[in-house]
mmCIF file of N, CA and C in Angstrom:
data_model
loop_
_atom_site.group_PDB
_atom_site.id
_atom_site.type_symbol
_atom_site.label_atom_id
_atom_site.label_comp_id
_atom_site.label_asym_id
_atom_site.label_seq_id
_atom_site.Cartn_x
_atom_site.Cartn_y
_atom_site.Cartn_z
ATOM 1 N N MET A 18 91.565 66.355 121.545
ATOM 2 C CA MET A 18 92.376 67.354 121.228
ATOM 3 C C MET A 18 92.816 66.989 119.675
ATOM 4 N N ARG A 19 93.448 66.424 119.687
ATOM 5 C CA ARG A 19 94.934 65.758 118.933
ATOM 6 C C ARG A 19 93.958 65.219 117.363
ATOM 7 N N LEU A 20 92.539 64.709 117.647
ATOM 8 C CA LEU A 20 91.581 64.438 116.529
ATOM 9 C C LEU A 20 91.003 65.996 116.140
ATOM 10 N N ARG A 21 90.767 66.752 116.949
ATOM 11 C CA ARG A 21 90.193 68.220 116.473
ATOM 12 C C ARG A 21 91.234 68.583 115.658
ATOM 13 N N ALA A 22 92.386 68.712 115.870
ATOM 14 C CA ALA A 22 93.506 69.611 115.449
ATOM 15 C C ALA A 22 93.812 68.670 114.031
ATOM 16 N N ALA A 23 93.653 67.595 113.949
ATOM 17 C CA ALA A 23 93.995 66.834 112.520
ATOM 18 C C ALA A 23 93.043 66.972 111.596
ATOM 19 N N CYS A 24 91.564 67.194 112.232
ATOM 20 C CA CYS A 24 90.554 67.428 111.181
ATOM 21 C C CYS A 24 90.596 69.086 110.746
ATOM 22 N N LEU A 25 91.089 69.941 111.694
ATOM 23 C CA LEU A 25 91.207 71.216 111.592
ATOM 24 C C LEU A 25 92.263 71.616 110.315
ATOM 25 N N LEU A 26 93.593 70.765 110.216
ATOM 26 C CA LEU A 26 94.619 70.909 109.752
ATOM 27 C C LEU A 26 94.361 70.226 108.091
ATOM 28 N N ALA A 27 93.506 69.143 108.159
ATOM 29 C CA ALA A 27 92.865 68.558 106.814
ATOM 30 C C ALA A 27 92.141 69.852 106.133
ATOM 31 N N VAL A 28 91.326 70.541 106.733
ATOM 32 C CA VAL A 28 90.484 71.302 106.201
ATOM 33 C C VAL A 28 91.208 72.411 105.753
ATOM 34 N N LEU A 29 92.084 72.830 106.457
ATOM 35 C CA LEU A 29 92.848 74.100 105.874
ATOM 36 C C LEU A 29 93.541 73.830 104.824
ATOM 37 N N ALA A 30 94.390 72.697 104.651
ATOM 38 C CA ALA A 30 95.285 71.687 103.900
ATOM 39 C C ALA A 30 94.455 71.549 102.497
ATOM 40 N N ALA A 31 93.099 71.065 102.631
ATOM 41 C CA ALA A 31 92.465 70.793 101.139
ATOM 42 C C ALA A 31 92.157 72.223 100.517
ATOM 43 N N SER A 32 92.626 73.200 100.759
ATOM 44 C CA SER A 32 92.622 74.511 100.289
ATOM 45 C C SER A 32 93.958 74.763 99.368
ATOM 46 N N PRO A 33 93.990 75.331 97.918
ATOM 47 C CA PRO A 33 95.227 75.300 97.529
ATOM 48 C C PRO A 33 96.060 76.144 97.878
ATOM 49 N N ALA A 34 95.540 77.146 98.723
ATOM 50 C CA ALA A 34 96.498 78.276 99.279
ATOM 51 C C ALA A 34 96.645 78.541 100.931
ATOM 52 N N ARG A 35 97.372 78.770 101.402
ATOM 53 C CA ARG A 35 97.319 78.853 103.127
ATOM 54 C C ARG A 35 97.424 80.177 103.423
ATOM 55 N N ALA A 36 96.472 81.101 103.190
ATOM 56 C CA ALA A 36 96.298 82.618 103.863
ATOM 57 C C ALA A 36 97.878 83.007 103.167
ATOM 58 N N GLU A 37 97.993 83.015 101.615
ATOM 59 C CA GLU A 37 99.154 83.622 101.196
ATOM 60 C C GLU A 37 98.934 84.773 100.226
ATOM 61 N N THR A 38 97.649 85.003 100.420
ATOM 62 C CA THR A 38 96.808 85.854 99.554
ATOM 63 C C THR A 38 96.081 87.041 100.435
ATOM 64 N N ALA A 39 96.161 88.291 99.763
ATOM 65 C CA ALA A 39 95.339 89.002 100.853
ATOM 66 C C ALA A 39 94.240 88.630 101.160
ATOM 67 N N ALA A 40 93.230 88.201 99.902
ATOM 68 C CA ALA A 40 91.946 87.925 100.358
ATOM 69 C C ALA A 40 91.839 86.809 101.384
ATOM 70 N N GLU A 41 92.643 85.800 101.603
ATOM 71 C CA GLU A 41 92.571 84.733 102.631
ATOM 72 C C GLU A 41 92.901 85.298 104.020
ATOM 73 N N CYS A 42 94.061 86.486 103.882
ATOM 74 C CA CYS A 42 94.156 87.256 105.258
ATOM 75 C C CYS A 42 92.949 87.966 105.496
ATOM 76 N N ALA A 43 92.165 89.011 104.729
ATOM 77 C CA ALA A 43 90.975 89.158 104.836
ATOM 78 C C ALA A 43 90.212 88.636 105.915
ATOM 79 N N ALA A 44 90.252 86.941 104.972
ATOM 80 C CA ALA A 44 89.202 85.686 105.864
ATOM 81 C C ALA A 44 89.735 85.320 106.952
ATOM 82 N N PHE A 45 91.014 85.411 107.389
ATOM 83 C CA PHE A 45 91.591 85.313 108.889
ATOM 84 C C PHE A 45 91.159 86.015 109.769
ATOM 85 N N TRP A 46 91.156 87.843 109.359
ATOM 86 C CA TRP A 46 91.257 88.542 110.359
ATOM 87 C C TRP A 46 89.692 88.645 110.573
ATOM 88 N N GLN A 47 88.930 88.419 109.718
ATOM 89 C CA GLN A 47 87.464 88.336 109.552
ATOM 90 C C GLN A 47 86.867 87.354 110.424
ATOM 91 N N ALA A 48 87.375 86.088 110.537
ATOM 92 C CA ALA A 48 87.044 84.962 111.579
ATOM 93 C C ALA A 48 87.716 85.234 112.784
ATOM 94 N N LEU A 49 88.544 86.068 113.120
ATOM 95 C CA LEU A 49 88.920 86.256 114.269
ATOM 96 C C LEU A 49 88.505 87.302 115.194
ATOM 97 N N ALA A 50 87.660 88.291 114.222
ATOM 98 C CA ALA A 50 86.749 89.363 114.541
ATOM 99 C C ALA A 50 85.467 88.825 115.170
ATOM 100 N N GLY A 51 85.152 87.893 114.520
ATOM 101 C CA GLY A 51 84.237 87.003 114.659
ATOM 102 C C GLY A 51 84.287 86.166 116.263
ATOM 103 N N VAL A 52 85.277 85.634 116.359
ATOM 104 C CA VAL A 52 85.386 84.775 117.310
ATOM 105 C C VAL A 52 85.508 85.853 118.426
ATOM 106 N N TRP A 53 86.245 87.328 118.238
ATOM 107 C CA TRP A 53 86.119 88.076 119.741
ATOM 108 C C TRP A 53 84.904 88.201 120.083
ATOM 109 N N ARG A 54 84.144 88.280 118.884
ATOM 110 C CA ARG A 54 82.599 88.772 119.590
ATOM 111 C C ARG A 54 81.900 87.659 120.420
ATOM 112 N N ASP A 55 82.201 86.632 120.227
ATOM 113 C CA ASP A 55 81.621 85.233 121.044
ATOM 114 C C ASP A 55 82.614 85.270 122.246
ATOM 115 N N TYR A 56 83.921 86.017 122.281
ATOM 116 C CA TYR A 56 84.592 85.446 123.687
ATOM 117 C C TYR A 56 85.015 87.339 124.004
ATOM 118 N N PRO A 57 84.675 88.091 123.963
ATOM 119 C CA PRO A 57 85.144 89.211 124.433
ATOM 120 C C PRO A 57 86.576 89.465 125.016
ATOM 121 N N GLY A 58 87.459 90.395 125.094
ATOM 122 C CA GLY A 58 88.486 90.433 125.566
ATOM 123 C C GLY A 58 89.912 89.385 125.629
ATOM 124 N N VAL A 59 89.540 88.365 124.258
ATOM 125 C CA VAL A 59 90.793 87.859 124.353
ATOM 126 C C VAL A 59 91.346 88.549 122.740
ATOM 127 N N TRP A 60 92.760 88.297 122.642
ATOM 128 C CA TRP A 60 93.422 88.413 121.655
ATOM 129 C C TRP A 60 93.034 90.119 121.013
ATOM 130 N N THR A 61 93.061 90.242 119.838
ATOM 131 C CA THR A 61 92.978 91.044 119.136
ATOM 132 C C THR A 61 91.483 91.902 119.111
ATOM 133 N N ALA A 62 91.375 93.241 119.603
ATOM 134 C CA ALA A 62 89.685 93.796 119.667
ATOM 135 C C ALA A 62 89.248 93.465 118.364
ATOM 136 N N PRO A 63 88.097 93.565 118.065
ATOM 137 C CA PRO A 63 87.505 93.496 116.646
ATOM 138 C C PRO A 63 87.965 94.656 115.645
ATOM 139 N N GLY A 64 87.586 95.718 116.516
ATOM 140 C CA GLY A 64 87.872 96.862 115.884
ATOM 141 C C GLY A 64 89.305 97.017 114.813
ATOM 142 N N THR A 65 90.296 96.440 115.575
ATOM 143 C CA THR A 65 91.668 96.262 115.270
ATOM 144 C C THR A 65 91.587 95.070 114.025
ATOM 145 N N ALA A 66 91.125 94.117 114.513
ATOM 146 C CA ALA A 66 90.883 92.999 113.350
ATOM 147 C C ALA A 66 89.799 93.442 112.200
ATOM 148 N N LEU A 67 89.122 94.192 112.150
ATOM 149 C CA LEU A 67 88.144 94.537 111.392
ATOM 150 C C LEU A 67 88.854 95.697 110.391
ATOM 151 N N ALA A 68 89.889 96.271 111.345
ATOM 152 C CA ALA A 68 90.372 97.488 110.351
ATOM 153 C C ALA A 68 91.776 96.563 109.639
ATOM 154 N N LEU A 69 92.084 95.499 109.676
ATOM 155 C CA LEU A 69 93.468 94.776 109.242
ATOM 156 C C LEU A 69 92.315 93.872 108.067
ATOM 157 N N VAL A 70 91.031 93.516 108.304
ATOM 158 C CA VAL A 70 90.293 93.112 107.301
ATOM 159 C C VAL A 70 89.848 94.132 105.840
ATOM 160 N N ASP A 71 89.763 95.545 106.513
ATOM 161 C CA ASP A 71 89.887 96.381 105.636
ATOM 162 C C ASP A 71 91.077 96.701 104.672
ATOM 163 N N ASP A 72 92.451 96.360 105.428
ATOM 164 C CA ASP A 72 93.331 96.720 104.843
ATOM 165 C C ASP A 72 93.450 95.632 103.506
ATOM 166 N N PHE A 73 93.291 94.275 104.263
ATOM 167 C CA PHE A 73 93.617 93.452 103.275
ATOM 168 C C PHE A 73 93.065 93.066 102.045
ATOM 169 N N ARG A 74 91.427 93.877 102.292
ATOM 170 C CA ARG A 74 90.834 93.589 101.258
ATOM 171 C C ARG A 74 91.034 94.688 100.155
ATOM 172 N N LYS A 75 91.392 96.087 100.618
ATOM 173 C CA LYS A 75 92.167 96.927 99.606
ATOM 174 C C LYS A 75 92.926 96.649 98.855
ATOM 175 N N LEU A 76 94.372 95.829 99.625
ATOM 176 C CA LEU A 76 95.443 94.984 99.143
ATOM 177 C C LEU A 76 94.858 93.892 98.330
ATOM 178 N N SER A 77 93.500 93.246 98.002
ATOM 179 C CA SER A 77 93.009 92.081 97.202
ATOM 180 C C SER A 77 92.012 92.696 96.044
ATOM 181 N N GLY A 78 91.981 93.941 96.051
ATOM 182 C CA GLY A 78 91.028 94.579 95.327
ATOM 183 C C GLY A 78 89.613 94.211 95.558
ATOM 184 N N GLY A 79 89.593 94.281 96.988
ATOM 185 C CA GLY A 79 88.142 94.087 97.454
ATOM 186 C C GLY A 79 87.421 92.681 97.740
ATOM 187 N N ALA A 80 88.482 91.692 97.430
ATOM 188 C CA ALA A 80 87.947 90.219 97.730
ATOM 189 C C ALA A 80 88.276 89.799 98.932
ATOM 190 N N VAL A 81 87.477 88.996 99.621
ATOM 191 C CA VAL A 81 87.739 88.175 101.054
ATOM 192 C C VAL A 81 87.200 86.877 100.564
ATOM 193 N N ALA A 82 88.058 86.145 101.119
ATOM 194 C CA ALA A 82 87.957 84.241 100.730
ATOM 195 C C ALA A 82 86.921 83.892 101.747
ATOM 196 N N GLU A 83 85.862 83.924 101.101
ATOM 197 C CA GLU A 83 84.616 83.820 101.941
ATOM 198 C C GLU A 83 84.484 82.217 102.430
ATOM 199 N N ASP A 84 85.001 81.444 101.770
ATOM 200 C CA ASP A 84 85.229 79.879 101.859
ATOM 201 C C ASP A 84 86.152 79.593 102.805
ATOM 202 N N ARG A 85 86.852 80.449 103.279
ATOM 203 C CA ARG A 85 88.090 80.020 104.205
ATOM 204 C C ARG A 85 87.508 80.457 105.508
ATOM 205 N N ILE A 86 86.715 81.561 105.704
ATOM 206 C CA ILE A 86 86.155 82.166 107.296
ATOM 207 C C ILE A 86 85.900 81.425 108.202
ATOM 208 N N ALA A 87 84.993 79.816 107.954
ATOM 209 C CA ALA A 87 84.425 79.313 108.691
ATOM 210 C C ALA A 87 85.433 78.114 109.374
ATOM 211 N N SER A 88 86.475 77.890 108.441
ATOM 212 C CA SER A 88 88.037 76.628 108.857
ATOM 213 C C SER A 88 88.923 77.527 109.700
ATOM 214 N N TYR A 89 88.969 79.198 109.153
ATOM 215 C CA TYR A 89 89.929 80.159 110.320
ATOM 216 C C TYR A 89 89.234 79.768 111.500
ATOM 217 N N ARG A 90 87.656 80.499 111.485
ATOM 218 C CA ARG A 90 87.175 80.381 112.957
ATOM 219 C C ARG A 90 87.143 79.397 113.938
ATOM 220 N N LEU A 91 87.417 78.202 113.298
ATOM 221 C CA LEU A 91 87.365 77.009 114.082
ATOM 222 C C LEU A 91 88.755 76.885 114.648
ATOM 223 N N MET A 92 90.079 77.103 113.657
ATOM 224 C CA MET A 92 91.069 77.332 114.296
ATOM 225 C C MET A 92 91.421 78.555 115.118
ATOM 226 N N HIS A 93 90.992 79.773 115.097
ATOM 227 C CA HIS A 93 90.551 80.630 116.013
ATOM 228 C C HIS A 93 90.352 79.790 117.644
ATOM 229 N N ARG A 94 89.198 79.424 117.459
ATOM 230 C CA ARG A 94 88.391 78.941 118.543
ATOM 231 C C ARG A 94 89.229 77.564 119.070
ATOM 232 N N TYR A 95 89.778 76.862 118.472
ATOM 233 C CA TYR A 95 90.736 75.793 118.706
ATOM 234 C C TYR A 95 91.859 76.259 119.572
ATOM 235 N N ALA A 96 92.452 77.379 118.881
ATOM 236 C CA ALA A 96 93.806 78.269 119.597
ATOM 237 C C ALA A 96 93.206 78.511 120.926
ATOM 238 N N LEU A 97 92.186 79.234 121.016
ATOM 239 C CA LEU A 97 91.765 79.998 122.295
ATOM 240 C C LEU A 97 91.567 78.572 123.315
ATOM 241 N N SER A 98 91.111 77.446 123.088
ATOM 242 C CA SER A 98 90.692 76.626 123.901
ATOM 243 C C SER A 98 92.259 75.883 124.307
ATOM 244 N N GLY A 99 93.265 76.207 123.846
ATOM 245 C CA GLY A 99 94.705 75.672 124.330
ATOM 246 C C GLY A 99 95.231 74.581 123.296
ATOM 247 N N ASP A 100 94.625 74.532 122.292
ATOM 248 C CA ASP A 100 95.216 73.491 121.307
ATOM 249 C C ASP A 100 96.634 74.308 120.713
ATOM 250 N N ARG A 101 97.698 73.533 120.809
ATOM 251 C CA ARG A 101 98.921 74.316 120.512
ATOM 252 C C ARG A 101 99.264 74.111 118.873
ATOM 253 N N GLN A 102 98.747 73.101 118.499
ATOM 254 C CA GLN A 102 99.084 72.949 116.661
ATOM 255 C C GLN A 102 98.497 74.012 116.048
ATOM 256 N N SER A 103 96.868 74.311 116.685
ATOM 257 C CA SER A 103 96.079 75.287 116.220
ATOM 258 C C SER A 103 96.544 76.925 116.781
ATOM 259 N N ALA A 104 97.381 76.867 117.988
ATOM 260 C CA ALA A 104 97.544 78.276 118.111
ATOM 261 C C ALA A 104 99.155 78.255 117.378
ATOM 262 N N ASP A 105 99.926 77.097 117.013
ATOM 263 C CA ASP A 105 100.967 77.568 116.100
ATOM 264 C C ASP A 105 100.548 77.914 114.736
ATOM 265 N N LEU A 106 99.723 77.173 114.113
ATOM 266 C CA LEU A 106 99.283 77.220 112.641
ATOM 267 C C LEU A 106 98.936 78.970 112.733
ATOM 268 N N GLN A 107 98.206 79.642 113.812
ATOM 269 C CA GLN A 107 97.475 80.501 113.733
ATOM 270 C C GLN A 107 98.776 81.754 113.801
ATOM 271 N N ARG A 108 99.753 81.709 114.486
ATOM 272 C CA ARG A 108 100.803 82.574 114.477
ATOM 273 C C ARG A 108 101.465 82.274 113.126
ATOM 274 N N ARG A 109 101.496 81.106 112.361
ATOM 275 C CA ARG A 109 102.318 81.013 111.189
ATOM 276 C C ARG A 109 101.146 81.920 110.274
ATOM 277 N N ILE A 110 100.081 81.816 110.047
ATOM 278 C CA ILE A 110 99.511 82.710 109.276
ATOM 279 C C ILE A 110 99.096 83.846 109.581
ATOM 280 N N GLY A 111 99.538 84.163 110.612
ATOM 281 C CA GLY A 111 99.350 85.761 111.049
ATOM 282 C C GLY A 111 100.900 86.238 110.518
ATOM 283 N N ALA A 112 101.810 85.946 110.547
ATOM 284 C CA ALA A 112 102.845 86.013 110.274
ATOM 285 C C ALA A 112 103.215 86.136 108.763
ATOM 286 N N ARG A 113 102.154 85.194 108.131
ATOM 287 C CA ARG A 113 102.535 85.004 106.598
ATOM 288 C C ARG A 113 101.983 86.500 106.279
ATOM 289 N N CYS A 114 100.542 86.507 106.754
ATOM 290 C CA CYS A 114 99.619 88.139 106.691
ATOM 291 C C CYS A 114 100.622 89.098 106.629
ATOM 292 N N ASP A 115 101.031 89.213 107.700
ATOM 293 C CA ASP A 115 101.770 90.479 108.564
ATOM 294 C C ASP A 115 102.763 90.960 107.149
ATOM 295 N N ALA A 116 103.571 89.816 106.587
ATOM 296 C CA ALA A 116 104.546 90.065 105.526
ATOM 297 C C ALA A 116 103.764 90.599 104.342
ATOM 298 N N LEU A 117 102.619 90.377 103.860
ATOM 299 C CA LEU A 117 102.064 90.970 102.836
ATOM 300 C C LEU A 117 101.477 92.252 102.890
ATOM 301 N N LEU A 118 101.311 92.795 104.105
ATOM 302 C CA LEU A 118 101.106 94.506 104.528
ATOM 303 C C LEU A 118 102.394 95.188 104.007
ATOM 304 N N PRO A 119 102.193 96.750 103.646
ATOM 305 C CA PRO A 119 103.525 97.439 103.352
ATOM 306 C C PRO A 119 103.812 97.733 104.600
ATOM 307 N N ALA A 120 105.075 98.358 104.732
ATOM 308 C CA ALA A 120 105.620 98.806 105.997
ATOM 309 C C ALA A 120 105.095 99.936 106.410
ATOM 310 N N PRO A 121 104.806 100.365 107.532
ATOM 311 C CA PRO A 121 104.297 101.376 107.799
ATOM 312 C C PRO A 121 105.178 102.730 107.415
ATOM 313 N N GLY A 122 104.312 103.665 106.665
ATOM 314 C CA GLY A 122 104.852 104.897 106.131
ATOM 315 C C GLY A 122 105.044 104.901 104.755
ATOM 316 N N THR A 123 105.011 103.277 104.010
ATOM 317 C CA THR A 123 105.071 103.470 102.795
ATOM 318 C C THR A 123 103.853 102.751 102.246
ATOM 319 N N LYS A 124 103.888 102.890 100.952
ATOM 320 C CA LYS A 124 102.581 103.079 99.995
ATOM 321 C C LYS A 124 102.861 102.144 98.861
#
């Protein structure tokens, strides 16, 4: 399990940014929606995840960091299997993404 987490962290760290852009957040949620389709009933419903993809896509001017989807999907799968490092990383990225969204009722 530690080797998998280390490999995942290396893949995510190799990229210059870590879910600090709306395009990366769109990829984060798109990956989660994909995992949800494979494992229905866990975490966020795919409709909610896909709505967040749309929100972040709008924020980024239509971009999705396609090159990040596979590594985010892997992270979500590891978190689902109980890997604590992956789950912690998932929470931190999710929190950074949440911070990019405007507060409800504001534009």
